[in-house]
GROMACS .gro file of C-alpha atoms in nm:
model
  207
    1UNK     CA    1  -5.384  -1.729  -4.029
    2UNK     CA    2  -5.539  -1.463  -4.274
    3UNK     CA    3  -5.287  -1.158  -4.340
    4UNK     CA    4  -5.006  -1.342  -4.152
    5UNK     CA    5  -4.699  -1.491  -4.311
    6UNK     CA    6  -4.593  -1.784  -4.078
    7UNK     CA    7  -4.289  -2.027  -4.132
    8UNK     CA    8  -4.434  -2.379  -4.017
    9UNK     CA    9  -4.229  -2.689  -3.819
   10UNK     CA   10  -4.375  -2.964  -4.035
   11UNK     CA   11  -4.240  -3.217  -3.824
   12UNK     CA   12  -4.414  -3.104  -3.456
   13UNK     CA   13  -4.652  -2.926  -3.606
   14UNK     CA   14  -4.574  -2.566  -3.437
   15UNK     CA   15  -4.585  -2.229  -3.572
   16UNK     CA   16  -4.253  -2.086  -3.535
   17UNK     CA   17  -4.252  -1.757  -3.695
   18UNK     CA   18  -4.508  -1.477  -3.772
   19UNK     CA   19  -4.526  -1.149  -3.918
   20UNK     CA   20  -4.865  -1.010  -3.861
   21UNK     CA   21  -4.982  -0.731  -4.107
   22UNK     CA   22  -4.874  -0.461  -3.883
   23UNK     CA   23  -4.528  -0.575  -3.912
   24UNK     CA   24  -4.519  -0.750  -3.562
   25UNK     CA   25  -4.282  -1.028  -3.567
   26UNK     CA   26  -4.323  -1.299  -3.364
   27UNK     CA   27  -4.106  -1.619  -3.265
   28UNK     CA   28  -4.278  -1.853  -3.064
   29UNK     CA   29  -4.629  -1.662  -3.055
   30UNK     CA   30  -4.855  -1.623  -3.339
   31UNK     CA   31  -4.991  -1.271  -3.221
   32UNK     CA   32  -4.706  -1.062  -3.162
   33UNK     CA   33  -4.776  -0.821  -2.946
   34UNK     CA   34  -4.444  -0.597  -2.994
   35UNK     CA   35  -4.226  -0.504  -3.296
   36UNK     CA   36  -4.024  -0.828  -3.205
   37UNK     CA   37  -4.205  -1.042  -2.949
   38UNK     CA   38  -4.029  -1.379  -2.841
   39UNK     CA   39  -4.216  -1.620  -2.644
   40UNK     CA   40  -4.162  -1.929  -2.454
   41UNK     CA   41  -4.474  -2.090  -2.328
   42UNK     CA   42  -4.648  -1.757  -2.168
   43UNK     CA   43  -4.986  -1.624  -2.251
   44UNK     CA   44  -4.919  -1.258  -2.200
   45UNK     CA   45  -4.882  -1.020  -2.386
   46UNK     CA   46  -4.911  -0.585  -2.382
   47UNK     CA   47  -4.998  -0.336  -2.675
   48UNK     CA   48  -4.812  -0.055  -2.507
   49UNK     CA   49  -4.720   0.089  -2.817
   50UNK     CA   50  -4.372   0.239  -2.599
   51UNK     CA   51  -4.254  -0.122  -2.649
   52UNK     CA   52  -4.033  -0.277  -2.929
   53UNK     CA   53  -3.908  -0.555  -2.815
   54UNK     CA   54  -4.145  -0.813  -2.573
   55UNK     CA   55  -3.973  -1.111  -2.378
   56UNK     CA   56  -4.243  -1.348  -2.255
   57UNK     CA   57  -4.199  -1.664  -2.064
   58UNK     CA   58  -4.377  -1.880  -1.809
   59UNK     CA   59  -4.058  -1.914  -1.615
   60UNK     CA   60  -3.711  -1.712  -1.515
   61UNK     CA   61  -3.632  -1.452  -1.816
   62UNK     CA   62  -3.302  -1.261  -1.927
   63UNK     CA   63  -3.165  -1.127  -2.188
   64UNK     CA   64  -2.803  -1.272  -2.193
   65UNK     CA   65  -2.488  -1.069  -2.271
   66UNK     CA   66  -2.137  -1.256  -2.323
   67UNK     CA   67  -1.826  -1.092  -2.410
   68UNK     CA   68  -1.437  -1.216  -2.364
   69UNK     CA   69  -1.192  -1.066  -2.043
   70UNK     CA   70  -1.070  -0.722  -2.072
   71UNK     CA   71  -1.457  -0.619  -2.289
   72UNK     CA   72  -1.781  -0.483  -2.143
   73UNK     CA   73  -2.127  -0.546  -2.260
   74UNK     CA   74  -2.458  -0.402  -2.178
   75UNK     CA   75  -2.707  -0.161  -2.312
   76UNK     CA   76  -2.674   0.195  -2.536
   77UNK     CA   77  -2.905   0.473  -2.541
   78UNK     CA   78  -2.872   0.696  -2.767
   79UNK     CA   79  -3.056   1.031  -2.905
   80UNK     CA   80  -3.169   1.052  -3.246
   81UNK     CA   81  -3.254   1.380  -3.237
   82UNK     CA   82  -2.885   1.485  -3.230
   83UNK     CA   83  -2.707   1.192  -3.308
   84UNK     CA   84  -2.563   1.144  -2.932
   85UNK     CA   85  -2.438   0.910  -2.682
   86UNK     CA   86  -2.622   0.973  -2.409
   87UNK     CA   87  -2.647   0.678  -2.155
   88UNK     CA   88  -2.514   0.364  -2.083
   89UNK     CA   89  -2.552   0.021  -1.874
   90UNK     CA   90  -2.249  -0.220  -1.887
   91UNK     CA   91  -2.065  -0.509  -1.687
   92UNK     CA   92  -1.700  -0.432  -1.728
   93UNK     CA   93  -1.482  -0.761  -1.738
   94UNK     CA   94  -1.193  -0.629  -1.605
   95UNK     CA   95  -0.848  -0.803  -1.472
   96UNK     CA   96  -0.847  -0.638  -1.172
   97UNK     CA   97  -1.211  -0.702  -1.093
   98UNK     CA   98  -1.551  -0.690  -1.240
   99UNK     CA   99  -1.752  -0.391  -1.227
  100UNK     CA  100  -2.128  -0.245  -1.352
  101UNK     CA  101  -2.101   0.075  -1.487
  102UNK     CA  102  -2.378   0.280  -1.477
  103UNK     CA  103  -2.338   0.646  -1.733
  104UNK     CA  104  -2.578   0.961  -1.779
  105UNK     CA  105  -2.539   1.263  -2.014
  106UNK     CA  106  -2.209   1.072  -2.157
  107UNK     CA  107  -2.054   1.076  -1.769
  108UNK     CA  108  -2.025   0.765  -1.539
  109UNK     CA  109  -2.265   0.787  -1.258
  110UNK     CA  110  -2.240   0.516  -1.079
  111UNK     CA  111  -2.019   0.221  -1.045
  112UNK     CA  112  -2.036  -0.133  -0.847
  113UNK     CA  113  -1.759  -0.309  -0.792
  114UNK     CA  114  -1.674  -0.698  -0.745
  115UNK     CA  115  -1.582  -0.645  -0.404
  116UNK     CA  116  -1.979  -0.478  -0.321
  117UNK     CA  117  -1.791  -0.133  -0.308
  118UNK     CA  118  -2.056   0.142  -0.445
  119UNK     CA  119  -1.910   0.456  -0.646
  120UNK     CA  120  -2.144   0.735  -0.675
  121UNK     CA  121  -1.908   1.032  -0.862
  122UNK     CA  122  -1.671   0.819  -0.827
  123UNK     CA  123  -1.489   0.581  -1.000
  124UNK     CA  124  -1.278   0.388  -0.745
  125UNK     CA  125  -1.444   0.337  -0.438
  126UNK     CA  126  -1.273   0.210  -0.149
  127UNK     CA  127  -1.563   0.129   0.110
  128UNK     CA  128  -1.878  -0.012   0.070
  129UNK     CA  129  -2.040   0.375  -0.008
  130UNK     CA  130  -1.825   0.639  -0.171
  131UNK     CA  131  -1.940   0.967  -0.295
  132UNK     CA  132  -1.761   1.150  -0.522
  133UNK     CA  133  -1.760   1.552  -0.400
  134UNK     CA  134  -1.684   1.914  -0.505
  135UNK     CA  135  -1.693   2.193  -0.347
  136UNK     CA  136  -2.004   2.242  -0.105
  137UNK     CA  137  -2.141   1.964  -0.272
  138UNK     CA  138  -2.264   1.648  -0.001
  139UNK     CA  139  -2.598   1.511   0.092
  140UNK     CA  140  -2.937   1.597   0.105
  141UNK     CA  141  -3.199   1.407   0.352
  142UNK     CA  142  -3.601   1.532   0.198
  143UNK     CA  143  -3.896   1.502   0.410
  144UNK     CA  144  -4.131   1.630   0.220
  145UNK     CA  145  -4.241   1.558  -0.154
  146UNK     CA  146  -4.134   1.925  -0.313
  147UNK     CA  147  -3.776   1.907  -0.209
  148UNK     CA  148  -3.850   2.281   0.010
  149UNK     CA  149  -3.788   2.086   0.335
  150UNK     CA  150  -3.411   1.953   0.395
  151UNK     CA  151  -3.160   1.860   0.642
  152UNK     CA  152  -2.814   1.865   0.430
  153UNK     CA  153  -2.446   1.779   0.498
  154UNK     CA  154  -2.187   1.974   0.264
  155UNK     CA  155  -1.800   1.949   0.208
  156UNK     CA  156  -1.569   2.226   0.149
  157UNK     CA  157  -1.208   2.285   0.161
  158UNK     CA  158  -0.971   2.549   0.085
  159UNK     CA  159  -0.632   2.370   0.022
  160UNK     CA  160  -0.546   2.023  -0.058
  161UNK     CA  161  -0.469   1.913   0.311
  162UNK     CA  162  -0.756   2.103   0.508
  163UNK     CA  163  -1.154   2.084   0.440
  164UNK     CA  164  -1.449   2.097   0.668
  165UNK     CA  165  -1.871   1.951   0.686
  166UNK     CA  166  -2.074   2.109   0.768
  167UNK     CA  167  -2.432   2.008   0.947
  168UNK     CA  168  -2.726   2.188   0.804
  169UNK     CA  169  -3.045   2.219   0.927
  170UNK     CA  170  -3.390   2.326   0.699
  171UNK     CA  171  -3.693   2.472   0.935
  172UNK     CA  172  -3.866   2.692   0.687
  173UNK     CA  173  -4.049   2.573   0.326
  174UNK     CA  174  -3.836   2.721   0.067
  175UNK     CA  175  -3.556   2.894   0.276
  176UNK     CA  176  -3.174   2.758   0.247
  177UNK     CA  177  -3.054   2.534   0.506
  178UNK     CA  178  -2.918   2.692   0.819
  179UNK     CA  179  -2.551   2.593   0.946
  180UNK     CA  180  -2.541   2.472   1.279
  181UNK     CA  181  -2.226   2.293   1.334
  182UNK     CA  182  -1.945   2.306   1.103
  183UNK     CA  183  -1.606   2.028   1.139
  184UNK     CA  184  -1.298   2.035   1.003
  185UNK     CA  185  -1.079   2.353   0.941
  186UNK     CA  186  -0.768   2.295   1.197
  187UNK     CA  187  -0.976   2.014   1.366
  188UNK     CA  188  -1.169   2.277   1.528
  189UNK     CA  189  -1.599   2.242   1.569
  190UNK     CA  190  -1.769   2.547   1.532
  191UNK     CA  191  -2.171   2.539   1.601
  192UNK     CA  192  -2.307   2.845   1.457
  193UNK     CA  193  -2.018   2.942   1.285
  194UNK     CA  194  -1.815   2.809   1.024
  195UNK     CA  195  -1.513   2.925   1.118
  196UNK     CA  196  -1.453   2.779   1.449
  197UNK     CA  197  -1.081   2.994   1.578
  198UNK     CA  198  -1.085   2.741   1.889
  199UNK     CA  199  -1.100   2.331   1.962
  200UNK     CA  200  -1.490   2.433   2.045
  201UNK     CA  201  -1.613   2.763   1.948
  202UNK     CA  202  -2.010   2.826   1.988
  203UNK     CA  203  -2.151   3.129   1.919
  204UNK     CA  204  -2.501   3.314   1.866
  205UNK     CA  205  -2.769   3.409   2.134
  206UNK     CA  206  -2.924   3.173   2.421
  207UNK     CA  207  -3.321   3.114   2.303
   0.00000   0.00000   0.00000
């Protein structure tokens, strides 16, 4: 092909590299359609110019990662603008058990172990959902697309052998969750307070 450079099989008569003149390489297509393009059979293709690298088959594709006991492999990304670590996707291959890391801002996220456990904050969970907290850190449940609407439940505790949740409840666009039951402190419930002094203590006004 004009403005190509292509190294030929001779022998079956295939194409089985290309370098168009944009500086596309190909192997196994003779249009690249990425920086590096590898192809097995397909006839697709994408000019998204986000794109580097293009994986193209008529059939199951991966990208396959293999690395000895006790090593993880996976993906980097980094920031050129400052020269930083910044993220990370790996499969540990760990003695104890395998595990897929998953890391943001240089921090592990999120974890999966062998055993289906999910880590989020975490780094050893011990059922099949843990979630790492601090203080009045917890969960927040949306139902609405500008995050002003929210039911929440928070942690808190103020020694290392007492800590309470509390139940939150959003009615107004924009306005902080309002307590409504609190559990924990001395095993007590408190709904509208949270400081329950009894086994049940309910206050506020009937309406």
């Amino acid at each position: 092909d004009s403005e190509k450079f292509q190294i030929r099989d001779t022998t079956n008569n295939a194409t089985r590299l290309t370098i168009d003149s944009s500086g596309n390489v190909g192997i196994g297509t003779t249009d690249p359609g990425q920086l590096l393009h590898l192809n097995d059979g397909s006839t697709v293709t994408t000019t998204d110019a986000n794109n580097m690298l293009l994986l193209t088959r008529n059939n199951h594709a991966y990208i396959m990662f293999s690395c000895p006991d006790g090593k993880d492999s996976g993906l980097h990304f980094h920031n050129t603008t400052d020269d930083s670590f910044v993220g990370r996707i790996a499969y540990d291959h760990n003695a104890s058990g395998d595990n897929m890391l998953f890391t943001v801002d240089s921090s592990e996220a999120m974890r999966i172990e062998a055993s289906g456990n999910v880590g989020l904050g975490t780094t050893v969970p011990q059922t099949k959902l843990a979630l790492g907290s601090s203080q009045g850190s917890g969960i927040d449940f949306l139902y609405d697309t500008t995050n002003n609407y929210k039911h929440q439940i928070k942690n808190y505790w103020n020694s290392n052998t007492d800590s309470r949740m509390d139940f939150n409840i959003g009615r107004t666009s924009g306005v902080t969750p309002v307590t409504i039951m609190s559990v924990g402190y001395g095993g007590n419930v408190g709904i509208g307070t949270t400081t329950p002094l009894a086994k049940l203590d309910i206050q506020g006004t009937q309406g």
